[in-house]
Structure formats: C-alpha cells, structure tokens
Amino acid sequence: FKHFINFFNSYFFWDIMENTIMISLWKTLWGFPAPILLALLINEVRHTFFKRTVQTISYLPHFLSMVIVAGLVYVVLGVQGGLVNHVVRLFGGEPQNFLGNPQYFRTILVTTTVWQTVGWGSILYLAAMANLNPELYEAAMIDGANKLQQAWAITLPGISYVIVILLIFRIGDLLDAGFEQILLLYSPSVYEVADIIDTYVYRAGLLSLKYSFGTAVGLFKSLLSLILLLVANKVAHRLGHTGIW
C-alpha cells in the first residue's frame, strides 16, 4: 500500500485529478449530446442520397488514427506553417502557439474529440429511431405538432433507454480523459491543464521505470471507474430507467 499512500500524499495528486475530471467532463458535456443532435437532424432528412452522404462524411473521422488526427491539428494550429497562423500573418498579426497555451489547450482537446466521434456515435441512436412506430408521428402531425415538438415528445423518449445506457458507460469512463490524444498534443507548457492520470502513469511507470508505482496508480483509476459505473447504474434504476444489468 505504500505506492497508494505516496500517490495520495504527492503534491501533484489533486492537480492531475482535477485535470482528468475537468477534461473528461467537458468532453462529456459537449461530446455526449452531439451524436444525439446529429442523429435527430439526419433522421429528419428525407432525400436518401443527401442523407447517406452526410452520414458517410460524419463517419470518416472515426476511422482516422489519433496520430493522423494529431497531425491534422498541427497542420491547422501549428506555430510554424499552421493554417490559422498563416491567416493571422496575412492580416499582420502575430502567430499564436495555440497548442502551447493553457488557455486554448482543453478547448482543442474537446473540439477534436467531438469532431472525431460525433458521426460514429450517432449510429446507435439512428438505429433506435428506425424502430420507433411511425404512427406516433402521424398522430402528432394530425394534432399539429411541429418537428421540434415531435422530437421532444416522441423521438427522445423513444430512444431514452439507449441514451441512459450509453451515459452510464460514459460515467464509468469519466477518468478516461483521452491518453493517446493528450500524449500526442501536449507539452510541458500545458502540463498544468493537461497532465492527467494516464499521462502521469506513463511518465512515472514507463519513463521513470517505477513499474510498481505506475501499476498502483492504474489500479486506483480502475477501481474508481468501477465505483462510478456501479453508482451510475444504481441511480438509473432508482430513476426508473433501464440499467446495464
């Protein structure tokens, strides 16, 4: 237990916990509703070719490895040769180190995550919407309900079981803030807002050869994730929703 004690008493414990939770929370707040909204919009498209085109384009980022995504981020936001800074120079401004600025770094993480996952995440919701009874929409139209009212009163309640189950899994992954993404994009200048449990385990366990300490920290994260999953599932049952078991 000495490794757990050393970790809890370390001066960086609260910093990496705060970074992990804050990054994951922001990704959840923006990234979880985004696929639902996209699925609602796609579900209203009646032109088959346009619908399939939008779906295909939105799915493509999912198949890009994080290394490629990180490369694209550098192409767009890099200090030297980045597209954004190129435009800034054209207008006489000074180039900005977006990836090295703590003020922008978390926003970049959240934006790239949403862009990469929103299309693929909408698949389950679209499948659930396809199983809804079309007679419900016909009755709503007769009653004068518009598209927004139909989505609120029929579509969202009809897919609520999918939303709840995926939200439970997301809460269980709350301590997974995106290790590979952060490792590829961050630098010491943004450690204060980007250093998370996984990146710390990587540095302490692999780079510093403290394998036992790194394993202990990883075990702590896994146990805490399990507790979050159990609590979220219990709360879902208490609220009358379907849980994962």
Backbone as JSON, one array per atom type, in Angstrom:
{
  "sequence": "FKHFINFFNSYFFWDIMENTIMISLWKTLWGFPAPILLALLINEVRHTFFKRTVQTISYLPHFLSMVIVAGLVYVVLGVQGGLVNHVVRLFGGEPQNFLGNPQYFRTILVTTTVWQTVGWGSILYLAAMANLNPELYEAAMIDGANKLQQAWAITLPGISYVIVILLIFRIGDLLDAGFEQILLLYSPSVYEVADIIDTYVYRAGLLSLKYSFGTAVGLFKSLLSLILLLVANKVAHRLGHTGIW",
  "N": [[0.81, -1.22, 0.0], [2.14, 1.13, 0.08], [2.67, 2.51, -2.25], [0.2, 3.53, -3.0], [-0.23, 5.3, -0.87], [1.91, 7.06, -1.21], [1.19, 8.16, -3.64], [-1.29, 9.43, -3.05], [-0.43, 11.32, -1.23], [1.23, 12.93, -2.66], [2.31, 16.04, -4.11], [1.21, 16.62, -6.56], [-1.12, 15.23, -6.82], [-3.82, 16.25, -6.54], [-3.85, 18.02, -8.63], [-3.57, 16.47, -11.04], [-5.84, 14.91, -10.76], [-7.85, 16.84, -10.87], [-7.41, 17.85, -13.48], [-7.9, 15.54, -15.01], [-10.63, 14.99, -14.44], [-11.89, 17.41, -15.17], [-11.26, 17.71, -17.93], [-12.46, 15.38, -18.93], [-15.11, 15.81, -18.16], [-15.79, 18.1, -19.66], [-15.54, 17.02, -22.21], [-17.6, 15.19, -22.08], [-19.87, 16.81, -21.64], [-20.03, 18.25, -24.03], [-19.51, 16.33, -26.0], [-21.23, 14.14, -25.57], [-24.03, 14.91, -25.99], [-23.83, 15.7, -28.66], [-23.79, 13.55, -30.71], [-26.44, 12.71, -30.42], [-27.92, 14.96, -31.19], [-27.02, 15.18, -33.85], [-28.01, 12.76, -34.88], [-30.76, 13.22, -34.63], [-31.07, 15.29, -36.48], [-30.22, 14.06, -38.89], [-32.12, 12.07, -39.05], [-34.35, 13.43, -39.83], [-33.93, 14.01, -42.45], [-35.04, 13.47, -45.69], [-34.22, 13.01, -48.25], [-32.6, 10.52, -49.81], [-29.99, 10.19, -50.99], [-28.6, 12.51, -50.16], [-28.79, 12.15, -47.42], [-27.32, 9.77, -46.96], [-24.85, 10.65, -47.83], [-24.17, 12.65, -45.97], [-24.06, 11.07, -43.66], [-21.91, 9.34, -44.31], [-19.75, 11.16, -44.55], [-19.68, 12.15, -41.94], [-18.97, 9.86, -40.54], [-16.37, 9.29, -41.31], [-14.12, 10.55, -39.84], [-13.89, 8.89, -37.61], [-12.46, 6.67, -38.41], [-9.91, 7.51, -38.66], [-6.68, 7.32, -37.33], [-5.48, 8.31, -34.06], [-3.0, 9.44, -34.26], [-2.96, 10.49, -36.85], [-5.03, 12.35, -36.59], [-3.9, 14.06, -34.68], [-1.78, 15.0, -36.21], [-3.22, 16.46, -38.14], [-4.24, 18.44, -36.5], [-1.9, 19.81, -35.83], [-1.25, 20.72, -38.38], [-3.28, 22.56, -38.8], [-3.21, 24.27, -36.52], [-0.57, 24.71, -35.85], [2.43, 26.51, -34.87], [4.46, 27.13, -36.68], [3.82, 27.25, -39.95], [1.16, 26.53, -39.62], [-2.27, 26.58, -40.62], [-4.12, 28.4, -39.5], [-2.43, 30.28, -38.23], [-1.12, 31.15, -40.47], [-3.1, 32.61, -41.78], [-3.42, 34.55, -39.83], [-0.95, 35.87, -40.01], [-1.19, 36.93, -42.59], [-2.96, 38.98, -42.17], [-1.43, 40.66, -40.73], [-0.99, 40.04, -38.08], [0.4, 38.59, -35.02], [1.75, 35.34, -34.86], [0.24, 32.66, -33.01], [0.87, 30.39, -30.36], [-1.04, 28.01, -30.15], [-1.29, 25.34, -29.25], [0.49, 25.33, -27.2], [-0.53, 26.96, -25.32], [-2.09, 27.24, -22.29], [-4.64, 28.3, -22.07], [-6.05, 27.68, -24.36], [-5.78, 24.95, -24.75], [-7.42, 22.85, -23.62], [-9.83, 23.36, -24.91], [-9.13, 22.74, -27.53], [-8.7, 19.98, -27.27], [-11.3, 19.06, -26.61], [-12.76, 19.89, -28.87], [-11.54, 18.46, -31.02], [-12.09, 15.87, -30.19], [-14.93, 15.74, -30.23], [-15.35, 16.21, -32.98], [-14.19, 13.9, -34.07], [-15.71, 11.81, -33.05], [-18.47, 12.27, -33.22], [-20.0, 11.52, -35.51], [-19.79, 8.66, -35.72], [-20.8, 8.01, -33.23], [-23.47, 8.55, -33.53], [-24.7, 6.41, -34.71], [-25.94, 4.31, -33.19], [-28.09, 5.7, -32.08], [-29.52, 6.42, -34.38], [-30.24, 3.88, -35.25], [-31.94, 3.14, -33.17], [-33.95, 5.04, -33.5], [-35.0, 4.22, -35.92], [-36.59, 2.13, -35.21], [-38.81, 3.17, -34.05], [-42.34, 3.66, -33.78], [-43.99, 4.66, -36.64], [-46.6, 5.55, -36.69], [-46.99, 7.05, -34.45], [-45.82, 9.5, -35.05], [-47.46, 10.29, -37.14], [-49.87, 10.66, -35.8], [-49.12, 12.75, -34.15], [-48.64, 14.76, -36.03], [-51.2, 15.16, -36.99], [-52.31, 16.29, -34.76], [-51.12, 18.7, -34.88], [-48.45, 19.07, -34.16], [-45.16, 20.34, -34.46], [-41.9, 19.7, -36.02], [-39.91, 19.95, -34.04], [-41.38, 19.66, -31.67], [-42.29, 17.05, -32.06], [-39.86, 15.66, -31.97], [-39.15, 16.14, -29.32], [-41.28, 15.05, -27.84], [-41.7, 12.48, -28.83], [-39.47, 11.2, -30.23], [-37.09, 11.52, -28.57], [-38.0, 10.46, -25.99], [-38.47, 7.88, -26.96], [-35.97, 6.84, -27.56], [-34.72, 6.9, -25.18], [-33.79, 4.84, -23.53], [-31.5, 3.94, -24.8], [-29.93, 6.23, -24.62], [-29.61, 6.44, -21.83], [-28.21, 4.05, -21.16], [-25.8, 4.37, -22.62], [-24.92, 6.7, -21.4], [-24.42, 5.8, -18.82], [-22.24, 4.09, -19.28], [-20.47, 6.05, -20.16], [-20.12, 7.62, -17.86], [-18.84, 5.73, -16.3], [-16.43, 5.75, -17.62], [-15.31, 8.12, -16.88], [-12.87, 8.84, -15.85], [-11.23, 8.45, -17.92], [-9.66, 10.41, -19.87], [-8.62, 10.64, -22.37], [-5.95, 9.52, -23.19], [-4.08, 8.91, -25.35], [-4.58, 10.97, -27.18], [-3.93, 13.3, -25.68], [-1.27, 12.76, -25.05], [-0.06, 12.94, -27.54], [-0.43, 15.59, -28.22], [0.21, 17.36, -26.13], [2.54, 19.39, -24.18], [5.28, 20.33, -21.98], [4.59, 22.98, -21.35], [1.87, 23.08, -21.05], [1.24, 21.37, -19.04], [0.01, 22.02, -16.65], [-2.71, 22.16, -17.14], [-3.24, 19.92, -18.58], [-2.06, 17.54, -17.77], [-2.87, 14.34, -16.93], [-4.2, 11.42, -15.18], [-3.46, 9.13, -16.68], [-1.33, 10.03, -18.34], [0.46, 10.69, -16.38], [0.92, 8.18, -15.2], [2.16, 6.98, -17.36], [4.57, 8.46, -17.56], [5.66, 8.1, -14.98], [5.58, 5.31, -14.61], [6.66, 4.06, -16.93], [8.62, 5.74, -18.27], [10.14, 6.61, -16.08], [10.71, 4.23, -14.96], [9.35, 3.2, -12.74], [7.69, 0.81, -12.14], [5.99, -0.59, -10.33], [4.83, 1.48, -8.89], [3.49, 2.87, -10.94], [1.68, 0.86, -11.7], [0.12, 0.7, -9.39], [-1.13, 3.22, -9.34], [-2.58, 3.03, -11.71], [-4.3, 0.93, -11.0], [-5.76, 2.18, -8.99], [-7.18, 4.05, -10.52], [-8.76, 2.3, -12.08], [-10.36, 1.03, -10.12], [-11.77, 3.23, -9.11], [-13.17, 3.95, -11.39], [-14.82, 1.71, -11.69], [-16.42, 2.0, -9.42], [-17.76, 4.39, -10.04], [-19.21, 3.5, -12.26], [-20.93, 1.58, -11.1], [-22.38, 3.19, -9.32], [-23.63, 4.98, -11.11], [-25.24, 3.19, -12.55], [-26.91, 2.3, -10.51], [-28.23, 4.67, -9.79], [-29.62, 5.12, -12.17], [-31.46, 2.99, -12.13], [-32.88, 3.72, -9.85], [-34.14, 5.99, -10.77], [-35.95, 4.92, -12.45], [-35.16, 4.02, -14.93], [-33.74, 1.85, -17.5], [-30.96, -0.1, -16.64], [-27.53, -1.22, -17.08], [-27.5, -3.75, -16.17]],
  "CA": [[0.0, 0.0, 0.0], [2.98, 2.33, 0.16], [2.57, 3.26, -3.5], [-1.04, 4.3, -2.92], [-0.02, 6.39, 0.08], [2.8, 8.04, -1.85], [0.43, 8.85, -4.68], [-2.27, 10.31, -2.43], [0.25, 12.4, -0.5], [2.09, 13.71, -3.55], [1.83, 17.41, -4.32], [0.54, 16.72, -7.86], [-2.3, 14.37, -6.84], [-5.05, 16.98, -6.8], [-3.74, 18.65, -9.95], [-3.88, 15.52, -12.11], [-7.24, 14.51, -10.61], [-8.67, 17.94, -11.39], [-7.28, 17.88, -14.94], [-8.59, 14.36, -15.57], [-12.08, 15.14, -14.31], [-12.36, 18.56, -15.93], [-11.2, 17.41, -19.37], [-13.47, 14.37, -19.23], [-16.43, 16.43, -18.02], [-16.03, 18.95, -20.82], [-15.77, 16.14, -23.36], [-18.92, 14.59, -21.92], [-20.89, 17.85, -21.79], [-20.15, 18.6, -25.44], [-19.43, 15.17, -26.87], [-22.33, 13.19, -25.42], [-25.25, 15.33, -26.7], [-23.6, 15.96, -30.09], [-24.32, 12.48, -31.58], [-27.91, 12.69, -30.34], [-28.4, 16.05, -32.04], [-26.76, 14.82, -35.25], [-28.95, 11.71, -35.25], [-32.07, 13.85, -34.8], [-31.06, 16.03, -37.75], [-30.15, 13.1, -40.01], [-33.38, 11.33, -39.09], [-35.37, 14.26, -40.49], [-33.6, 14.15, -43.87], [-35.82, 12.52, -46.48], [-33.51, 12.77, -49.51], [-31.74, 9.38, -49.49], [-28.6, 10.42, -51.39], [-28.03, 13.52, -49.27], [-28.71, 11.56, -46.09], [-26.19, 8.84, -46.93], [-23.62, 11.43, -47.99], [-23.89, 13.27, -44.67], [-23.65, 10.0, -42.75], [-20.57, 8.88, -44.69], [-18.78, 12.19, -44.2], [-19.58, 12.25, -40.48], [-18.35, 8.65, -40.02], [-14.98, 9.17, -41.73], [-13.1, 10.85, -38.82], [-13.74, 7.78, -36.67], [-11.51, 5.7, -38.93], [-8.57, 8.09, -38.63], [-5.97, 7.07, -36.08], [-5.23, 9.53, -33.3], [-1.77, 10.03, -34.78], [-3.34, 11.3, -38.01], [-5.8, 13.48, -36.08], [-2.94, 14.98, -34.08], [-1.08, 15.64, -37.32], [-4.12, 17.46, -38.71], [-4.3, 19.56, -35.56], [-0.67, 20.59, -36.02], [-1.34, 21.4, -39.68], [-4.21, 23.69, -38.69], [-2.92, 25.18, -35.42], [0.86, 24.8, -35.56], [3.03, 27.85, -34.89], [5.18, 27.25, -37.95], [3.13, 26.64, -41.07], [-0.24, 26.23, -39.35], [-3.19, 27.34, -41.47], [-4.68, 29.53, -38.76], [-1.39, 31.3, -38.07], [-0.85, 31.71, -41.8], [-4.12, 33.65, -41.98], [-3.09, 35.63, -38.89], [0.17, 36.63, -40.6], [-1.68, 37.68, -43.75], [-3.62, 40.19, -41.68], [-0.48, 41.45, -39.97], [-0.96, 39.68, -36.67], [1.48, 37.75, -34.52], [1.34, 33.93, -34.73], [-0.04, 32.19, -31.66], [1.17, 28.99, -30.06], [-2.3, 27.53, -29.59], [-1.09, 24.07, -28.54], [1.32, 25.57, -26.03], [-1.21, 27.93, -24.48], [-3.07, 26.56, -21.41], [-5.96, 28.88, -22.24], [-6.71, 27.07, -25.52], [-5.49, 23.54, -24.95], [-8.57, 21.99, -23.34], [-10.81, 23.57, -25.98], [-8.66, 21.97, -28.68], [-8.96, 18.58, -26.97], [-12.74, 18.8, -26.7], [-13.19, 20.08, -30.25], [-11.09, 17.35, -31.85], [-12.8, 14.66, -29.76], [-16.29, 15.8, -30.77], [-15.25, 16.06, -34.43], [-13.84, 12.53, -34.43], [-16.64, 10.8, -32.52], [-19.89, 12.6, -33.33], [-20.67, 10.74, -36.55], [-19.86, 7.25, -35.34], [-21.66, 7.89, -32.05], [-24.88, 8.71, -33.88], [-25.23, 5.2, -35.34], [-26.86, 3.62, -32.29], [-29.31, 6.5, -31.95], [-30.27, 6.28, -35.63], [-30.83, 2.54, -35.25], [-33.08, 3.15, -32.24], [-35.01, 5.85, -34.12], [-35.6, 3.45, -37.01], [-37.54, 1.18, -34.64], [-39.96, 3.87, -33.47], [-43.59, 3.47, -34.52], [-44.3, 5.86, -37.45], [-47.96, 6.01, -36.42], [-46.91, 8.09, -33.41], [-45.54, 10.77, -35.73], [-48.66, 10.65, -37.9], [-50.85, 11.19, -34.85], [-48.63, 14.06, -33.7], [-48.85, 15.72, -37.12], [-52.64, 15.47, -37.02], [-52.55, 17.18, -33.62], [-50.48, 19.98, -35.15], [-47.11, 19.17, -33.59], [-44.1, 20.57, -35.43], [-40.79, 18.74, -35.94], [-39.25, 20.07, -32.74], [-42.27, 19.06, -30.68], [-42.26, 15.6, -32.29], [-38.59, 15.14, -31.46], [-39.15, 16.22, -27.86], [-42.33, 14.23, -27.24], [-41.73, 11.1, -29.34], [-38.16, 10.63, -30.56], [-36.2, 11.44, -27.4], [-38.47, 9.41, -25.07], [-38.37, 6.56, -27.58], [-34.58, 6.35, -27.54], [-34.16, 7.24, -23.86], [-33.09, 3.69, -22.97], [-30.16, 3.94, -25.39], [-29.22, 7.36, -24.03], [-29.27, 6.13, -20.44], [-27.17, 3.02, -21.12], [-24.54, 4.96, -23.07], [-24.48, 7.66, -20.39], [-23.84, 5.02, -17.73], [-20.89, 3.7, -19.7], [-19.64, 7.25, -20.22], [-19.77, 7.97, -16.48], [-17.83, 4.76, -15.89], [-15.16, 6.13, -18.26], [-15.08, 9.53, -16.58], [-11.45, 9.06, -15.59], [-10.5, 8.26, -19.17], [-9.74, 11.73, -20.5], [-8.03, 10.61, -23.71], [-4.49, 9.43, -23.01], [-3.33, 8.98, -26.6], [-4.76, 12.3, -27.73], [-3.17, 14.26, -24.9], [0.15, 12.44, -25.18], [0.42, 13.4, -28.85], [-0.62, 17.02, -28.41], [0.63, 18.25, -25.05], [3.95, 19.71, -23.95], [5.43, 20.82, -20.6], [3.98, 24.3, -21.14], [0.44, 22.94, -20.74], [1.07, 20.33, -18.03], [-0.86, 22.49, -15.57], [-4.11, 21.93, -17.5], [-3.36, 18.73, -19.44], [-1.48, 16.33, -17.18], [-3.94, 13.52, -16.36], [-3.74, 10.2, -14.52], [-2.81, 8.23, -17.63], [-0.03, 10.56, -18.75], [1.36, 10.58, -15.23], [1.31, 6.77, -15.11], [3.11, 6.75, -18.46], [5.87, 9.03, -17.21], [6.18, 7.51, -13.75], [5.73, 3.87, -14.71], [7.49, 3.61, -18.06], [9.8, 6.57, -18.5], [10.97, 6.64, -14.86], [10.93, 2.82, -14.58], [8.69, 2.89, -11.47], [6.6, -0.03, -12.62], [5.05, -0.89, -9.25], [4.09, 2.71, -8.59], [2.58, 3.09, -12.06], [0.62, -0.14, -11.62], [-0.76, 1.07, -8.28], [-1.94, 4.36, -9.78], [-3.52, 2.49, -12.69], [-5.31, 0.17, -10.27], [-6.62, 3.17, -8.33], [-8.07, 4.58, -11.55], [-9.71, 1.25, -12.47], [-11.31, 0.85, -9.02], [-12.64, 4.4, -9.06], [-14.05, 3.86, -12.56], [-15.82, 0.69, -11.38], [-17.35, 2.59, -8.46], [-18.59, 5.34, -10.79], [-20.13, 2.71, -13.09], [-21.94, 0.98, -10.23], [-23.23, 4.27, -8.81], [-24.46, 5.46, -12.22], [-26.23, 2.16, -12.84], [-27.86, 2.3, -9.4], [-29.05, 5.88, -9.93], [-30.53, 4.9, -13.31], [-32.55, 2.14, -11.66], [-33.7, 4.49, -8.92], [-34.94, 6.94, -11.54], [-36.91, 4.18, -13.26], [-34.64, 3.72, -16.27], [-33.06, 0.58, -17.67], [-29.52, -0.04, -16.44], [-26.76, -2.17, -17.88], [-27.86, -5.07, -15.66]],
  "C": [[0.85, 1.27, 0.0], [2.88, 3.17, -1.11], [1.28, 4.09, -3.54], [-0.87, 5.51, -2.02], [0.86, 7.47, -0.54], [2.06, 8.84, -2.92], [-0.55, 9.85, -4.08], [-1.62, 11.51, -1.75], [1.12, 13.28, -1.39], [1.46, 15.07, -3.84], [1.05, 17.56, -5.62], [-0.76, 15.93, -7.92], [-3.56, 15.14, -7.23], [-5.03, 17.65, -8.17], [-4.13, 17.69, -11.07], [-5.31, 15.0, -11.99], [-8.16, 15.59, -11.17], [-8.61, 17.98, -12.92], [-8.04, 16.73, -15.58], [-10.09, 14.55, -15.57], [-12.6, 16.28, -15.17], [-12.35, 18.3, -17.43], [-12.29, 16.42, -19.76], [-14.88, 14.94, -19.14], [-16.76, 17.31, -19.22], [-16.28, 18.12, -22.07], [-17.16, 15.5, -23.29], [-20.02, 15.61, -22.18], [-21.11, 18.24, -23.25], [-20.25, 17.36, -26.34], [-20.57, 14.19, -26.74], [-23.61, 13.65, -26.12], [-25.07, 15.47, -28.21], [-24.09, 14.83, -31.0], [-25.84, 12.39, -31.56], [-28.49, 13.76, -31.26], [-28.19, 15.73, -33.52], [-27.73, 13.75, -35.73], [-30.35, 12.27, -35.48], [-32.15, 14.59, -36.14], [-31.06, 15.09, -38.95], [-31.48, 12.36, -40.16], [-34.49, 12.12, -39.8], [-35.11, 14.44, -41.97], [-34.33, 13.07, -44.66], [-35.16, 12.19, -47.82], [-32.44, 11.71, -49.25], [-30.27, 9.65, -49.81], [-27.92, 11.42, -50.45], [-27.83, 12.95, -47.87], [-27.51, 10.63, -45.98], [-24.86, 9.57, -47.06], [-23.21, 12.06, -46.67], [-23.41, 12.22, -43.68], [-22.23, 9.55, -43.05], [-19.51, 9.88, -44.28], [-18.59, 12.27, -42.69], [-18.92, 11.02, -39.86], [-16.84, 8.62, -40.27], [-13.95, 9.48, -40.64], [-12.87, 9.71, -37.83], [-12.66, 6.81, -37.11], [-10.09, 6.26, -39.04], [-7.92, 7.77, -37.3], [-5.7, 8.39, -35.37], [-3.95, 10.21, -33.75], [-2.08, 10.95, -35.97], [-4.12, 12.54, -37.56], [-4.88, 14.52, -35.46], [-2.15, 15.72, -35.15], [-1.92, 16.72, -37.97], [-4.23, 18.68, -37.81], [-3.07, 20.45, -35.7], [-0.69, 21.35, -37.35], [-2.22, 22.65, -39.58], [-3.73, 24.73, -37.68], [-1.44, 25.35, -35.1], [1.39, 26.22, -35.66], [3.71, 28.11, -36.23], [4.41, 26.51, -39.04], [1.69, 26.26, -40.82], [-1.16, 27.13, -40.16], [-3.74, 28.57, -40.76], [-3.65, 30.64, -38.61], [-0.98, 31.9, -39.4], [-1.83, 32.83, -42.11], [-3.83, 34.84, -41.08], [-1.97, 36.51, -39.45], [-0.28, 37.47, -41.79], [-2.33, 38.99, -43.34], [-2.73, 41.01, -40.75], [-0.4, 41.13, -38.49], [0.23, 38.82, -36.31], [0.98, 36.31, -34.38], [1.2, 33.52, -33.27], [0.32, 30.72, -31.52], [-0.05, 28.39, -29.37], [-2.09, 26.27, -28.75], [-0.22, 24.23, -27.31], [0.7, 26.55, -25.06], [-2.26, 27.22, -23.62], [-4.49, 27.07, -21.6], [-6.75, 28.18, -23.36], [-6.67, 25.55, -25.52], [-6.7, 22.64, -24.7], [-9.65, 22.14, -24.41], [-10.43, 22.79, -27.22], [-8.93, 20.49, -28.48], [-10.43, 18.24, -27.17], [-13.22, 18.88, -28.15], [-12.79, 18.9, -31.14], [-11.79, 16.05, -31.47], [-14.21, 14.62, -30.33], [-16.28, 15.58, -32.28], [-15.02, 14.6, -34.83], [-14.91, 11.52, -34.06], [-18.11, 11.06, -32.81], [-20.61, 11.75, -34.36], [-20.86, 9.29, -36.17], [-20.79, 7.05, -34.15], [-23.13, 7.99, -32.37], [-25.51, 7.43, -34.41], [-26.25, 4.5, -34.46], [-28.17, 4.38, -32.15], [-30.16, 6.41, -33.22], [-30.94, 4.92, -35.72], [-32.05, 2.48, -34.33], [-34.24, 3.94, -32.82], [-35.73, 5.08, -35.22], [-36.66, 2.47, -36.5], [-38.76, 1.84, -34.02], [-41.18, 3.72, -34.39], [-43.94, 4.74, -35.31], [-45.71, 6.39, -37.21], [-47.98, 7.09, -35.34], [-46.67, 9.46, -34.04], [-46.76, 11.24, -36.53], [-49.72, 11.25, -36.99], [-50.43, 12.58, -34.36], [-48.84, 15.13, -34.76], [-50.31, 16.12, -37.22], [-52.99, 16.44, -35.9], [-51.86, 18.53, -33.79], [-49.09, 20.15, -34.58], [-46.08, 19.4, -34.69], [-42.96, 19.58, -35.21], [-40.11, 18.77, -34.58], [-40.08, 19.43, -31.65], [-42.32, 17.54, -30.83], [-40.98, 14.98, -31.74], [-38.59, 15.1, -29.94], [-40.13, 15.23, -27.23], [-42.3, 12.77, -27.66], [-40.33, 10.51, -29.49], [-37.29, 10.45, -29.33], [-36.7, 10.44, -26.36], [-38.32, 8.0, -25.65], [-36.97, 5.98, -27.58], [-33.92, 6.58, -26.19], [-33.38, 6.07, -23.26], [-31.67, 3.59, -23.52], [-29.32, 5.05, -24.78], [-28.74, 7.04, -22.63], [-28.13, 5.11, -20.37], [-25.82, 3.59, -21.55], [-24.01, 5.99, -22.08], [-23.87, 6.94, -19.19], [-22.42, 4.6, -18.07], [-19.95, 4.91, -19.73], [-19.21, 7.69, -18.82], [-18.73, 7.01, -15.94], [-16.46, 5.07, -16.46], [-14.76, 7.56, -17.95], [-13.62, 9.84, -16.3], [-10.59, 8.77, -16.81], [-10.64, 9.54, -19.99], [-9.12, 11.77, -21.88], [-6.53, 10.61, -23.68], [-3.73, 9.66, -24.31], [-3.4, 10.38, -27.21], [-3.89, 13.32, -27.01], [-1.67, 14.02, -25.05], [0.73, 12.98, -26.49], [0.39, 14.91, -29.01], [0.02, 17.9, -27.34], [2.14, 18.42, -24.98], [4.06, 20.23, -22.52], [4.75, 22.16, -20.34], [2.5, 24.23, -20.79], [0.2, 21.83, -19.72], [0.05, 20.75, -16.98], [-2.33, 22.24, -15.87], [-4.32, 20.62, -18.25], [-2.82, 17.45, -18.83], [-2.56, 15.55, -16.45], [-3.35, 12.26, -15.74], [-2.95, 9.33, -15.47], [-1.45, 8.73, -18.08], [0.97, 10.51, -17.61], [1.84, 9.14, -15.05], [2.34, 6.44, -16.18], [4.5, 7.26, -18.09], [6.49, 8.34, -16.0], [6.47, 6.02, -13.91], [6.69, 3.41, -15.78], [8.76, 4.43, -18.22], [10.73, 6.61, -17.29], [11.22, 5.26, -14.29], [10.38, 2.48, -13.2], [7.45, 2.05, -11.77], [5.55, -0.31, -11.55], [4.19, 0.32, -8.92], [3.07, 3.0, -9.69], [1.41, 2.12, -12.06], [-0.38, 0.21, -10.53], [-1.68, 2.23, -8.67], [-2.98, 3.91, -10.81], [-4.64, 1.7, -12.04], [-6.28, 1.1, -9.55], [-7.64, 3.74, -9.33], [-9.15, 3.56, -11.93], [-10.77, 1.04, -11.39], [-12.28, 2.01, -8.95], [-13.62, 4.4, -10.24], [-15.16, 2.83, -12.33], [-16.87, 1.24, -10.41], [-18.3, 3.56, -9.16], [-19.63, 4.61, -11.64], [-21.26, 2.13, -12.26], [-22.91, 2.04, -9.71], [-24.16, 4.77, -9.91], [-25.56, 4.46, -12.56], [-27.31, 2.13, -11.76], [-28.79, 3.5, -9.49], [-30.04, 5.72, -11.07], [-31.72, 4.05, -12.91], [-33.48, 2.91, -10.72], [-34.61, 5.48, -9.64], [-35.92, 6.26, -12.49], [-36.45, 3.86, -14.66], [-34.0, 2.33, -16.3], [-31.57, 0.76, -17.48], [-28.81, -1.04, -17.33], [-26.91, -3.58, -17.35], [-28.95, -4.92, -14.62]]
}
